[in-house]
Amino acid sequence: MAPAPINASTTLDASEKVKALLSRLHANSLAQEEELNKPGGKLAELKALKKQSDASGDTTSLADAQRQFDDLMRDKMIALEEDKALFVYHLCRTLSATRVVEAGTSFGLSTIYLALAVGQNASRLDPEQKRTAKVIATENEPGKIALARQHWKEAGEEVEPWIELREGDLRQTLASDLPSEIDFVLFDIWTPMVLPTLRVLEPSLKKGAVIVADNVTSSADGYREFYEYVEANRSAYRTLVLPYAGGLEFTVYNP
Ligand SMILES: C[S@@+](CC[C@H](N)C(=O)[O-])C[C@H]1O[C@@H](n2cnc3c(N)ncnc32)[C@H](O)[C@@H]1O
């Protein structure tokens, strides 16, 4: 008889309250995405428009398509799927990561997984080291910021104390006051932000830091600059794509 599949969420070390919150947020995000990705919907129309403007080099219509995209996404979670979030949680636990940066926070769902891992890893540290343990979260949409804070408050002590949210464009908010040795970075953000953000973080990455980036296969065009950079810096970056939906990039920084 085939063994029963493991319910991955039972491997998450969290209270029932936090697990219920996570389930609710995942369900909301999936429902929104189903609606968003309907064939012939607004997102499909905008993707086609962006591609067309890109190909023709028409910067005015490209900027217009980007504006419409930003408007459409303003109230959308676009959260990391549960299986990827659990992987990221266990990875951070395994790495004993306590200095974590999240590029792209939205309603704060993936941040909850990162904060659980950081809080649990920090419980082994002395008080001085514990003080520096945190997830630096980043978001520039005021509505999403308010909801993220609400969700972390609802999650409570296991989660909220381990998060520092930087509000605004992360290319600026991450430009100063970073931990001297970042253990882990999650890229779950619009692709044009990935390489500029990596360049901002690079001087503060620990040797052996792990970087995870979402949807590298489904958004391969958007990740082109990132790949070119990694390719040009092969001696520092080792990278492979994990077969999660859309492709999840696993990168080790080892200069
Ligand atoms: C894919 S969503 C993040 C989802 C989140 N990681 C989760 O799993 O719940 C990407 C987020 O990045 C934010 N974002 C896009 N460009 C940004 C920028 N320049 N600075 C800060 N946040 C940005 C968007 O508003 C959006 O909420």
Short mmCIF file of C-alpha atoms and ligand atoms in Angstrom, two decimals:
data_model
loop_
_atom_site.label_atom_id
_atom_site.label_comp_id
_atom_site.label_asym_id
_atom_site.label_seq_id
_atom_site.Cartn_x
_atom_site.Cartn_y
_atom_site.Cartn_z
CA MET A 1 0.00 0.00 0.00
CA ALA A 2 1.32 3.48 -0.89
CA PRO A 3 2.25 5.54 2.18
CA ALA A 4 -0.17 8.32 3.07
CA PRO A 5 1.12 11.70 1.84
CA ILE A 6 2.47 13.96 4.57
CA ASN A 7 0.39 17.03 5.27
CA ALA A 8 3.20 19.57 4.97
CA SER A 9 1.48 22.19 7.10
CA THR A 10 1.71 19.88 10.12
CA THR A 11 5.49 20.35 9.91
CA LEU A 12 5.11 24.07 10.66
CA ASP A 13 5.92 24.96 14.22
CA ALA A 14 3.20 27.49 15.02
CA SER A 15 0.15 27.91 17.23
CA GLU A 16 -3.28 26.87 15.95
CA LYS A 17 -4.18 30.57 15.88
CA VAL A 18 -1.33 31.37 13.47
CA LYS A 19 -2.03 28.29 11.35
CA ALA A 20 -5.70 29.31 11.02
CA LEU A 21 -4.64 32.83 9.98
CA LEU A 22 -2.24 31.41 7.38
CA SER A 23 -4.93 29.10 5.94
CA ARG A 24 -7.36 31.99 5.68
CA LEU A 25 -4.83 34.24 3.94
CA HIS A 26 -3.72 31.50 1.51
CA ALA A 27 -7.37 30.82 0.61
CA ASN A 28 -8.03 34.54 0.01
CA SER A 29 -4.94 34.87 -2.16
CA LEU A 30 -5.80 31.81 -4.26
CA ALA A 31 -9.36 33.06 -4.82
CA GLN A 32 -8.05 36.48 -5.93
CA GLU A 33 -5.54 34.91 -8.31
CA GLU A 34 -8.14 32.63 -9.87
CA GLU A 35 -10.22 35.68 -10.66
CA LEU A 36 -7.21 37.67 -11.88
CA ASN A 37 -5.92 34.93 -14.19
CA LYS A 38 -9.22 34.28 -15.94
CA PRO A 39 -8.56 34.04 -19.71
CA GLY A 40 -9.42 37.29 -21.44
CA GLY A 41 -9.28 39.22 -18.16
CA LYS A 42 -7.59 42.56 -17.43
CA LEU A 43 -4.25 40.99 -16.47
CA ALA A 44 -3.98 39.05 -19.75
CA GLU A 45 -4.83 42.24 -21.64
CA LEU A 46 -2.17 44.25 -19.79
CA LYS A 47 0.52 41.60 -20.24
CA ALA A 48 -0.12 41.64 -23.99
CA LEU A 49 -0.03 45.44 -24.02
CA LYS A 50 3.28 45.51 -22.11
CA LYS A 51 4.85 42.95 -24.43
CA GLN A 52 3.71 44.89 -27.48
CA SER A 53 4.98 48.23 -26.11
CA ASP A 54 8.27 46.60 -25.13
CA ALA A 55 8.77 45.14 -28.60
CA SER A 56 7.94 48.41 -30.37
CA GLY A 57 10.03 50.50 -27.95
CA ASP A 58 7.01 52.79 -27.34
CA THR A 59 7.94 54.18 -23.93
CA THR A 60 4.70 56.18 -23.49
CA SER A 61 2.43 53.16 -23.92
CA LEU A 62 4.83 51.05 -21.82
CA ALA A 63 4.54 53.57 -18.96
CA ASP A 64 0.76 53.59 -19.42
CA ALA A 65 0.60 49.77 -19.28
CA GLN A 66 2.76 49.83 -16.12
CA ARG A 67 0.41 52.38 -14.50
CA GLN A 68 -2.63 50.24 -15.30
CA PHE A 69 -0.81 47.16 -13.94
CA ASP A 70 0.01 49.00 -10.69
CA ASP A 71 -3.65 50.06 -10.35
CA LEU A 72 -4.87 46.50 -10.90
CA MET A 73 -2.43 45.07 -8.36
CA ARG A 74 -3.02 47.69 -5.66
CA ASP A 75 -5.39 45.48 -3.67
CA LYS A 76 -4.09 42.04 -4.75
CA MET A 77 -2.15 39.79 -2.40
CA ILE A 78 -0.19 37.72 -4.97
CA ALA A 79 1.09 35.73 -2.01
CA LEU A 80 3.65 32.96 -2.08
CA GLU A 81 1.91 29.58 -2.33
CA GLU A 82 1.77 27.42 0.78
CA ASP A 83 4.27 24.78 -0.41
CA LYS A 84 6.88 27.43 -1.27
CA ALA A 85 6.26 29.30 1.98
CA LEU A 86 6.76 26.10 3.98
CA PHE A 87 9.96 25.37 2.07
CA VAL A 88 11.25 28.87 2.84
CA TYR A 89 10.31 28.45 6.52
CA HIS A 90 12.21 25.14 6.81
CA LEU A 91 15.14 26.52 4.86
CA CYS A 92 15.43 29.47 7.27
CA ARG A 93 15.17 27.09 10.24
CA THR A 94 17.91 24.85 8.78
CA LEU A 95 20.16 27.83 8.10
CA SER A 96 19.52 29.23 11.60
CA ALA A 97 18.75 32.47 9.77
CA THR A 98 18.13 35.45 12.03
CA ARG A 99 18.93 38.31 9.61
CA VAL A 100 16.39 38.04 6.83
CA VAL A 101 15.26 40.44 4.11
CA GLU A 102 11.96 40.08 2.29
CA ALA A 103 11.72 41.94 -1.02
CA GLY A 104 7.97 42.31 -1.54
CA THR A 105 5.66 41.94 1.46
CA SER A 106 2.13 42.73 0.25
CA PHE A 107 -0.40 41.69 2.95
CA GLY A 108 2.40 40.08 4.98
CA LEU A 109 1.69 36.38 4.42
CA SER A 110 5.18 35.11 3.54
CA THR A 111 6.55 37.45 6.23
CA ILE A 112 4.68 35.40 8.84
CA TYR A 113 6.58 32.24 7.82
CA LEU A 114 9.90 34.11 7.86
CA ALA A 115 9.16 35.69 11.24
CA LEU A 116 8.20 32.31 12.76
CA ALA A 117 11.55 30.89 11.60
CA VAL A 118 13.56 33.90 12.82
CA GLY A 119 11.81 33.94 16.20
CA GLN A 120 12.38 30.22 16.69
CA ASN A 121 16.04 30.48 15.60
CA ALA A 122 16.56 33.48 17.88
CA SER A 123 15.36 31.56 20.93
CA ARG A 124 18.80 29.86 20.93
CA LEU A 125 20.71 33.15 20.95
CA ASP A 126 22.02 35.20 23.85
CA PRO A 127 20.09 38.42 24.60
CA GLU A 128 22.55 40.67 22.72
CA GLN A 129 22.39 38.59 19.50
CA LYS A 130 18.64 38.18 19.93
CA ARG A 131 18.24 41.95 19.73
CA THR A 132 19.44 41.96 16.11
CA ALA A 133 17.31 39.03 14.92
CA LYS A 134 14.62 40.24 12.52
CA VAL A 135 12.87 40.03 9.19
CA ILE A 136 13.19 43.28 7.26
CA ALA A 137 9.95 43.44 5.26
CA THR A 138 9.41 45.91 2.39
CA GLU A 139 6.26 47.33 0.83
CA ASN A 140 5.33 50.55 -0.95
CA GLU A 141 1.53 50.34 -1.17
CA PRO A 142 -0.08 52.08 1.86
CA GLY A 143 -3.21 49.88 1.77
CA LYS A 144 -1.12 46.70 1.80
CA ILE A 145 1.11 48.05 4.57
CA ALA A 146 -1.93 48.63 6.80
CA LEU A 147 -3.27 45.12 6.17
CA ALA A 148 0.14 43.49 6.70
CA ARG A 149 0.45 45.20 10.09
CA GLN A 150 -3.06 44.05 10.99
CA HIS A 151 -2.24 40.43 10.09
CA TRP A 152 1.00 40.45 12.13
CA LYS A 153 -0.86 41.91 15.09
CA GLU A 154 -3.45 39.16 14.77
CA ALA A 155 -0.63 36.55 14.61
CA GLY A 156 0.73 37.94 17.88
CA GLU A 157 3.89 37.30 19.88
CA GLU A 158 5.23 34.42 17.74
CA VAL A 159 5.41 36.73 14.76
CA GLU A 160 4.97 40.48 15.28
CA PRO A 161 8.09 41.25 17.39
CA TRP A 162 10.40 39.79 14.73
CA ILE A 163 9.36 42.09 11.88
CA GLU A 164 10.66 45.51 10.90
CA LEU A 165 8.64 46.88 8.01
CA ARG A 166 10.32 49.43 5.75
CA GLU A 167 7.69 51.50 3.99
CA GLY A 168 8.37 52.90 0.51
CA ASP A 169 10.40 51.92 -2.53
CA LEU A 170 12.74 49.17 -1.34
CA ARG A 171 15.55 50.41 -3.57
CA GLN A 172 15.69 53.38 -1.19
CA THR A 173 14.50 51.85 2.08
CA LEU A 174 17.14 49.10 1.91
CA ALA A 175 19.92 51.46 0.92
CA SER A 176 21.02 51.98 4.54
CA ASP A 177 20.93 50.46 7.98
CA LEU A 178 21.18 46.82 6.94
CA PRO A 179 22.45 44.00 9.16
CA SER A 180 26.17 43.49 8.51
CA GLU A 181 25.64 39.85 7.51
CA ILE A 182 22.33 38.95 5.90
CA ASP A 183 21.57 35.21 6.09
CA PHE A 184 18.59 34.93 3.78
CA VAL A 185 16.74 36.95 1.14
CA LEU A 186 13.33 36.25 -0.40
CA PHE A 187 12.58 37.92 -3.73
CA ASP A 188 8.83 37.94 -4.26
CA ILE A 189 8.45 41.22 -6.08
CA TRP A 190 7.85 42.72 -9.52
CA THR A 191 10.81 41.53 -11.57
CA PRO A 192 12.29 44.96 -12.51
CA MET A 193 13.09 45.40 -8.79
CA VAL A 194 15.09 42.19 -8.42
CA LEU A 195 18.51 43.11 -9.78
CA PRO A 196 18.59 46.68 -8.38
CA THR A 197 17.66 45.27 -4.96
CA LEU A 198 20.25 42.50 -5.14
CA ARG A 199 22.91 45.12 -5.92
CA VAL A 200 21.81 47.15 -2.88
CA LEU A 201 21.94 44.09 -0.60
CA GLU A 202 25.08 42.47 -1.99
CA PRO A 203 27.66 44.26 0.22
CA SER A 204 25.75 43.05 3.29
CA LEU A 205 25.24 39.43 2.26
CA LYS A 206 26.96 36.86 4.42
CA LYS A 207 29.31 34.44 2.70
CA GLY A 208 26.97 31.46 2.21
CA ALA A 209 23.79 33.58 2.24
CA VAL A 210 20.83 31.96 0.51
CA ILE A 211 18.57 33.84 -1.90
CA VAL A 212 15.22 32.49 -3.05
CA ALA A 213 13.37 34.09 -5.97
CA ASP A 214 9.83 33.23 -7.02
CA ASN A 215 8.41 32.56 -10.49
CA VAL A 216 11.73 32.58 -12.32
CA THR A 217 10.40 30.28 -15.05
CA SER A 218 6.94 31.77 -15.52
CA SER A 219 8.46 35.30 -15.49
CA ALA A 220 11.70 34.35 -17.25
CA ASP A 221 11.69 37.50 -19.42
CA GLY A 222 11.53 39.69 -16.34
CA TYR A 223 14.42 37.85 -14.69
CA ARG A 224 16.73 38.23 -17.72
CA GLU A 225 18.85 41.00 -16.14
CA PHE A 226 19.19 38.98 -12.92
CA TYR A 227 20.41 35.92 -14.85
CA GLU A 228 22.85 37.99 -16.88
CA TYR A 229 24.29 39.39 -13.67
CA VAL A 230 24.53 35.97 -12.00
CA GLU A 231 26.11 34.53 -15.15
CA ALA A 232 28.68 37.37 -15.22
CA ASN A 233 29.46 36.72 -11.54
CA ARG A 234 29.57 32.93 -11.58
CA SER A 235 32.36 32.83 -9.04
CA ALA A 236 30.07 34.42 -6.43
CA TYR A 237 26.64 33.01 -7.24
CA ARG A 238 25.67 29.32 -7.51
CA THR A 239 22.11 28.88 -8.58
CA LEU A 240 19.51 26.26 -9.51
CA VAL A 241 15.79 26.25 -10.25
CA LEU A 242 13.59 24.15 -7.99
CA PRO A 243 10.53 22.60 -9.65
CA TYR A 244 7.83 24.49 -7.77
CA ALA A 245 4.99 26.03 -9.81
CA GLY A 246 6.43 28.86 -11.89
CA GLY A 247 10.00 27.89 -10.86
CA LEU A 248 11.65 28.81 -7.56
CA GLU A 249 15.27 29.91 -7.81
CA PHE A 250 17.65 28.78 -5.08
CA THR A 251 20.90 30.76 -5.05
CA VAL A 252 23.92 30.61 -2.75
CA TYR A 253 26.17 33.65 -2.48
CA ASN A 254 29.71 32.47 -1.98
CA PRO A 255 32.17 35.05 -3.31
C1 LIG B 1 4.23 39.28 -5.09
S1 LIG B 1 3.81 40.53 -3.96
C2 LIG B 1 4.52 39.98 -2.44
C3 LIG B 1 3.78 38.85 -1.80
C4 LIG B 1 4.29 38.46 -0.42
N1 LIG B 1 5.68 38.08 -0.46
C5 LIG B 1 3.48 37.31 0.15
O1 LIG B 1 3.83 36.15 -0.10
O2 LIG B 1 2.51 37.58 0.85
C6 LIG B 1 4.95 41.79 -4.41
C7 LIG B 1 4.78 43.07 -3.63
O3 LIG B 1 5.88 43.94 -3.90
C8 LIG B 1 5.42 45.27 -3.80
N2 LIG B 1 6.34 46.15 -4.52
C9 LIG B 1 6.47 46.30 -5.86
N3 LIG B 1 7.43 47.19 -6.15
C10 LIG B 1 7.91 47.65 -4.96
C11 LIG B 1 8.91 48.60 -4.59
N4 LIG B 1 9.59 49.27 -5.52
N5 LIG B 1 9.16 48.78 -3.27
C12 LIG B 1 8.48 48.10 -2.31
N6 LIG B 1 7.52 47.19 -2.61
C13 LIG B 1 7.23 46.98 -3.92
C14 LIG B 1 4.03 45.22 -4.44
O4 LIG B 1 3.22 46.29 -4.01
C15 LIG B 1 3.52 43.86 -4.00
O5 LIG B 1 2.69 43.97 -2.87
#
